[in-house]
CSV table of C-alpha atoms in Angstrom, one decimal:
chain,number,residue,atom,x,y,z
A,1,UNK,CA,-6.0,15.2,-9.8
A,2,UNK,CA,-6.8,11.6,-9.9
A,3,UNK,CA,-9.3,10.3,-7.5
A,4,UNK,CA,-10.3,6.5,-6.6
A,5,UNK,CA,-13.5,5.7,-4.3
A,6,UNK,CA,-14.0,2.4,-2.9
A,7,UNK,CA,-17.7,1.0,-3.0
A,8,UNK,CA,-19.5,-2.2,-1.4
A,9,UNK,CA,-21.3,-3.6,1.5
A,10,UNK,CA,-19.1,-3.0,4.5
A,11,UNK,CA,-20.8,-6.2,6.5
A,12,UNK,CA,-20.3,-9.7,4.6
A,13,UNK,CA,-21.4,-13.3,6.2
A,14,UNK,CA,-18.3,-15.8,6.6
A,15,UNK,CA,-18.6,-18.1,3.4
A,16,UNK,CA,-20.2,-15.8,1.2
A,17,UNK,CA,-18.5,-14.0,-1.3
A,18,UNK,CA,-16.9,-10.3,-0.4
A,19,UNK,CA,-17.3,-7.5,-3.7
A,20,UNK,CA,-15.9,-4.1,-3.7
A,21,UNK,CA,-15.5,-1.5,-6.7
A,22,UNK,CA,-12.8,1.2,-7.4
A,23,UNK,CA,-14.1,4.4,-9.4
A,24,UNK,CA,-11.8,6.3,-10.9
A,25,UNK,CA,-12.1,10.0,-11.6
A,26,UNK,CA,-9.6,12.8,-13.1
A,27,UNK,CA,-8.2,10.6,-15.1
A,28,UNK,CA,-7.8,7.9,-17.3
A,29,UNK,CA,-7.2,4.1,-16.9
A,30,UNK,CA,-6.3,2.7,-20.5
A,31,UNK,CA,-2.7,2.9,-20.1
A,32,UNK,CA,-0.5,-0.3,-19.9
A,33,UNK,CA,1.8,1.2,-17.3
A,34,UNK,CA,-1.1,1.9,-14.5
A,35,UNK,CA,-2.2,-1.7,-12.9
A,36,UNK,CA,-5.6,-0.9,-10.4
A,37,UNK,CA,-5.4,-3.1,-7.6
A,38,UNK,CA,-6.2,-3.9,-3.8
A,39,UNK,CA,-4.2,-3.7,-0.7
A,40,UNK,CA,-5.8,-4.6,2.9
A,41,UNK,CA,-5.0,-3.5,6.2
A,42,UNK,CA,-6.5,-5.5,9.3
A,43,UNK,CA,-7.8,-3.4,11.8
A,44,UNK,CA,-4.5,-2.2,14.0
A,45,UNK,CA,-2.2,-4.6,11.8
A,46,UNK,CA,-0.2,-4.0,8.5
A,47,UNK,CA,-0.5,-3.8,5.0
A,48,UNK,CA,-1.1,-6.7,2.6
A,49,UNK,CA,-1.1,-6.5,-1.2
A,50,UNK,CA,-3.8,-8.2,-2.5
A,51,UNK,CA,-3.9,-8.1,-6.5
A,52,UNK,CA,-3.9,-5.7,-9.2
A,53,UNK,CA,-4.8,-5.4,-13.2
A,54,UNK,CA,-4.4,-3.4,-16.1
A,55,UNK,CA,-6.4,-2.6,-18.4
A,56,UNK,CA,-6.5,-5.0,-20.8
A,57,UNK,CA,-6.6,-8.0,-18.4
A,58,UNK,CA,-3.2,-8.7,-17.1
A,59,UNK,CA,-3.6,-9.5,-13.8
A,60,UNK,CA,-1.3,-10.3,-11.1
A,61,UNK,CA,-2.4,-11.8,-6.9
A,62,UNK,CA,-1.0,-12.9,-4.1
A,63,UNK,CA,-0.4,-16.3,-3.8
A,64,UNK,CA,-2.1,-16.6,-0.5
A,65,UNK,CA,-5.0,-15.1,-1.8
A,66,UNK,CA,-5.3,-16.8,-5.4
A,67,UNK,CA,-7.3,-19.5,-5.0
A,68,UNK,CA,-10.1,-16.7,-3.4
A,69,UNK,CA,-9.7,-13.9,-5.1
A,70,UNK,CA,-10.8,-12.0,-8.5
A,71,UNK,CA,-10.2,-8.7,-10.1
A,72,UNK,CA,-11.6,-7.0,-13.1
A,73,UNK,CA,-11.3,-3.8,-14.4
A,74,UNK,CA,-14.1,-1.9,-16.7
A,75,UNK,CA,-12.5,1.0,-18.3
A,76,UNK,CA,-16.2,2.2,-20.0
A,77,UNK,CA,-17.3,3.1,-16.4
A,78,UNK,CA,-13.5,4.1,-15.3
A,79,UNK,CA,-14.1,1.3,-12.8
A,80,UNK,CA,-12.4,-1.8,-11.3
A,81,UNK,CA,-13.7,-4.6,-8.8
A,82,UNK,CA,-12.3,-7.0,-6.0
A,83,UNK,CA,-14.3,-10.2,-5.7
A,84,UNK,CA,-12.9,-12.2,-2.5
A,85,UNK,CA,-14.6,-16.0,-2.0
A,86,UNK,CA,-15.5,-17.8,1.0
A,87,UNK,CA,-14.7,-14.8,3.6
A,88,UNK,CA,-14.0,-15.3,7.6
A,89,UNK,CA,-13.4,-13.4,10.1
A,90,UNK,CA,-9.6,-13.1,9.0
A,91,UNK,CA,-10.7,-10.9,5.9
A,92,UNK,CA,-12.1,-8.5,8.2
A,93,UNK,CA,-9.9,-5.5,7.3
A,94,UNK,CA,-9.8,-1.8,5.6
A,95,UNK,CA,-9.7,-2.4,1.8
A,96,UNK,CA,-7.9,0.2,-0.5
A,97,UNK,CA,-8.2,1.0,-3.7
A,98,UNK,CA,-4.9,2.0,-5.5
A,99,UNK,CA,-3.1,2.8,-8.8
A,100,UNK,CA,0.2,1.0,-9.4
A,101,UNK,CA,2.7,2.7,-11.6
A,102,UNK,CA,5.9,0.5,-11.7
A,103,UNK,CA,7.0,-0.3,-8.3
A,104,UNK,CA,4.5,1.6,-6.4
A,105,UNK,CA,1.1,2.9,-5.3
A,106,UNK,CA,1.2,6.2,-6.1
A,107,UNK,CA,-2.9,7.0,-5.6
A,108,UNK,CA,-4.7,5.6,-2.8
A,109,UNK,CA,-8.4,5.4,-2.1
A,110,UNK,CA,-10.0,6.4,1.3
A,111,UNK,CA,-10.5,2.5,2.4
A,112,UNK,CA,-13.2,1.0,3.5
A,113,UNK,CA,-13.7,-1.3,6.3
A,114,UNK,CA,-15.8,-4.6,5.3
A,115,UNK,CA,-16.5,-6.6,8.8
A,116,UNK,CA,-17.2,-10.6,8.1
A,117,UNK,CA,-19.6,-11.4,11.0
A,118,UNK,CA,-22.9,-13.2,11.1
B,1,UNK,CA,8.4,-14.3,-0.5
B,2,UNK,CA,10.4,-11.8,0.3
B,3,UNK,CA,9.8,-10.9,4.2
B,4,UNK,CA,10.2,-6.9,5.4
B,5,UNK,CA,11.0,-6.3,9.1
B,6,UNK,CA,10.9,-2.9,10.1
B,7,UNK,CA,12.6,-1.3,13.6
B,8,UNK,CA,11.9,-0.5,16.2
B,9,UNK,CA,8.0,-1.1,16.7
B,10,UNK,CA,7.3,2.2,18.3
B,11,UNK,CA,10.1,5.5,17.6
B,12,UNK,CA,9.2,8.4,20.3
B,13,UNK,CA,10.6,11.2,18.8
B,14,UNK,CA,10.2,15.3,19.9
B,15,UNK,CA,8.7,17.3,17.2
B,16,UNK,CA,11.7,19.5,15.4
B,17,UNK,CA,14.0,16.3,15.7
B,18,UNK,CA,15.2,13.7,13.6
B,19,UNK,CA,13.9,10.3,13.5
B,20,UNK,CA,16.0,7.5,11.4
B,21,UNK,CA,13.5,4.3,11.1
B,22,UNK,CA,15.0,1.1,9.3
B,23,UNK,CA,13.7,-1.8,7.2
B,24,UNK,CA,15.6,-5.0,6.6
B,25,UNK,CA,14.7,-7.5,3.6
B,26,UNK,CA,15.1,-11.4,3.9
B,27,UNK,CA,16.9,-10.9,0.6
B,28,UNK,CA,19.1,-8.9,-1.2
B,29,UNK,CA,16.4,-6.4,-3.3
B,30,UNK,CA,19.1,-4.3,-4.5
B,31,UNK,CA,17.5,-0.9,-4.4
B,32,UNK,CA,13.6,-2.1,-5.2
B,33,UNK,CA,12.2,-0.6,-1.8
B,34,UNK,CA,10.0,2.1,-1.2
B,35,UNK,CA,8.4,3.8,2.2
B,36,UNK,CA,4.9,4.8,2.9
B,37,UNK,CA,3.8,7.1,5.6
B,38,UNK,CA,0.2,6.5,6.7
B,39,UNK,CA,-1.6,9.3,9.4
B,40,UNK,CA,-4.4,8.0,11.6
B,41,UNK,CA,-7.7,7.4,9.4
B,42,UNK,CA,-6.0,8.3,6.2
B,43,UNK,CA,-4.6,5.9,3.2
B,44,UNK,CA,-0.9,5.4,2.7
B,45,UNK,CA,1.1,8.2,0.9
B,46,UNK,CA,4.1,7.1,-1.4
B,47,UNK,CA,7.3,9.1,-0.1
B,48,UNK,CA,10.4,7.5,-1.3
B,49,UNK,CA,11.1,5.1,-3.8
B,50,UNK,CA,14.4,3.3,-5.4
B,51,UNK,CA,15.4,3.6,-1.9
B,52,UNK,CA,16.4,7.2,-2.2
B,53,UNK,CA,14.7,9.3,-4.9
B,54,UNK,CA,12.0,11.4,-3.0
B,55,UNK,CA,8.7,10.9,-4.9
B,56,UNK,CA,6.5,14.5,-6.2
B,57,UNK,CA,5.9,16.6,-3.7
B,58,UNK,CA,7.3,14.9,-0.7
B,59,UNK,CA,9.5,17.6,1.2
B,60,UNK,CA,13.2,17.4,1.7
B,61,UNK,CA,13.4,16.3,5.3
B,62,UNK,CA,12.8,13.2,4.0
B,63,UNK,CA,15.4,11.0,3.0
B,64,UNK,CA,15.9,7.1,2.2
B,65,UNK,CA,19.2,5.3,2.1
B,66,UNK,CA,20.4,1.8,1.8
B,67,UNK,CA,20.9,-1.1,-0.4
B,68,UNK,CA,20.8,-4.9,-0.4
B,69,UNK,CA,19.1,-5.5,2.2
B,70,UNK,CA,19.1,-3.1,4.6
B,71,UNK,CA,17.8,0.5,4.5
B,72,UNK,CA,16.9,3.7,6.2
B,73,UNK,CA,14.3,6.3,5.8
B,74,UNK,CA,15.2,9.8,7.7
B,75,UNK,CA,13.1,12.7,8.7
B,76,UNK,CA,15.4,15.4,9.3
B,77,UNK,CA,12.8,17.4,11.9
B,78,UNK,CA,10.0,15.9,12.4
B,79,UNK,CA,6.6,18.8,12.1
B,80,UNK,CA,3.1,17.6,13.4
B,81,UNK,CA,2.2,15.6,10.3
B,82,UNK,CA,5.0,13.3,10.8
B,83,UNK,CA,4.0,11.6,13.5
B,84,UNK,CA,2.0,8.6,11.8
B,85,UNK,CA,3.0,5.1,10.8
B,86,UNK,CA,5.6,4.4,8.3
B,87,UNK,CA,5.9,1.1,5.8
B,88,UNK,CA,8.7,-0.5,3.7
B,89,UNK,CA,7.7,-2.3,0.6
B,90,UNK,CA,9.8,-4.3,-1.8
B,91,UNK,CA,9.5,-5.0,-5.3
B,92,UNK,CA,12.1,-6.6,-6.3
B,93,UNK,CA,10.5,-10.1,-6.6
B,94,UNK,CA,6.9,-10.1,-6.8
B,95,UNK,CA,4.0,-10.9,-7.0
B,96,UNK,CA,3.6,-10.8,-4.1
B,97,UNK,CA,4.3,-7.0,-3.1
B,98,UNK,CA,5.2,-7.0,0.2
B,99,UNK,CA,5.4,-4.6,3.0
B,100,UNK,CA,7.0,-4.4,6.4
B,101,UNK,CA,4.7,-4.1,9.3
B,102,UNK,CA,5.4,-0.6,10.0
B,103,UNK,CA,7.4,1.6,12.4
B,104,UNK,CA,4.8,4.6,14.7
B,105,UNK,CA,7.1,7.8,14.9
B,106,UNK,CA,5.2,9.2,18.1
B,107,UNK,CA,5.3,12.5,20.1
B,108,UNK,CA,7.8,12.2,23.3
C-alpha cells in the first residue's frame, strides 16, 4: 500500500522561504504516469492545487503560484519537495502531499499545517 | 481558469437518506470532473472520477452524474462516515487543477 509523509517546519517567518518534503513508501515513483505534487487547504477554506512533477522533471504549477514556487522530486530517496518563496500570512494552510495518476489524486498524505507568523 | 461552484454550502441530511450535492463548471469540461470526500482531520479520498465511474474501493451508494457543465454526485444512504466535506475538481483544462469549494453533508 502506497504511503506518502509530509515533512518540514510547521512555523515559517513572512518573507522567508517555506520547504516541505513528501516520502514515499510501498512503492515506487519512476513511472511517467504518476506526477508527485502539492495541494493546500487554508485553515476552514478549500482546496488549491499547487504543482506537481514526474520523475524525470516535467513539472507543471499554478499560475498564481509560479513566480513562488518550486518542486523537485529525488527518486534515490523515493522523495519529493515543495519550496514556496517570500511566504505571508495567506500561505498559512494544511499542505498535502499527493500522487497524481491522470486526472486525479489518488494517494494523499496526512497534511501538515505550516503557520507563517513572526 | 476554469471556476467550480459547488451547492448548496451546507446539505443536512438524516443518516440512512440520500443526499444529491451538485457542482457547476464555468465551462463546458465534458466529462473531466471528479469528487473528493474529505472527513474531519483526514486528507481528501478520490471517489468518482469521469464524472461517473466509481474509483477502487469506493462503495455503490455512491454515484456521479452529469456532463458539460453541470453535475451531480449521490449518496444513496448516507452511514456515519458520510458525513464530511465533499469537493468537485476539473481537469479538463489545466494547469491549474481546480476544485470547487466544497459542499458539508451534515447530520439533521
Amino acid at each position: 500500500q502506497l504511503q506518502l509523509q509530509e515533512s518540514g517546519p510547521g512555523l515559517v517567518k513572512p518573507s522567508e522561504t517555506l520547504s516541505l518534503t513528501c516520502t514515499v513508501s510501498g512503492g515506487s515513483m519512476s513511472s511517467s504516469y504518476y506526477y508527485w505534487g502539492w495541494i493546500r487547504q487554508p485553515p476552514g477554506k478549500g482546496l488549491e492545487w499547487m504543482g506537481s512533477m514526474n520523475y524525470n522533471g516535467s513539472a507543471y504549477y499554478n499560475p498564481s503560484l509560479k513566480s513562488r514556487i518550486t518542486a523537485s522530486v529525488d527518486t534515490s530517496k523515493n522523495q519529493f519537495s515543495l519550496k514556496l518563496s517570500s511566504v505571508t500570512a495567506a500561505d498559512t494552510a494544511v499542505y498535502y502531499c499527493a500522487r497524481r495518476v491522470g486526472c486525479c489524486h489518488d494517494y494523499w498524505g496526512q497534511g501538515t499545517l505550516v503557520t507563517v507568523s513572526s | 481558469e476554469i471556476v467550480m461552484t459547488q451547492s448548496p454550502a451546507t446539505l443536512s441530511v438524516s443518516p440512512g437518506e440520500r443526499a444529491t450535492l451538485s457542482c457547476r463548471a464555468s465551462q463546458s469540461i465534458g466529462n473531466s470532473l471528479a469528487w473528493y470526500r474529505q472527513r474531519p482531520g483526514q486528507a481528501p479520498r478520490l471517489l468518482i472520477y469521469s464524472a461517473s465511474i466509481r474509483a477502487t474501493g469506493i462503495p455503490a451508494r455512491f454515484s456521479g452524474g452529469g456532463s458539460g457543465a453541470d453535475f451531480t454526485l449521490t449518496i444513496s444512504s448516507l452511514q456515519s462516515e458520510d458525513f464530511a466535506v465533499y469537493y468537485c475538481q476539473q481537469y479538463h483544462v489545466w494547469p491549474p487543477w481546480t476544485f470547487g469549494q466544497g459542499t458539508k453533508v451534515e447530520i439533521k
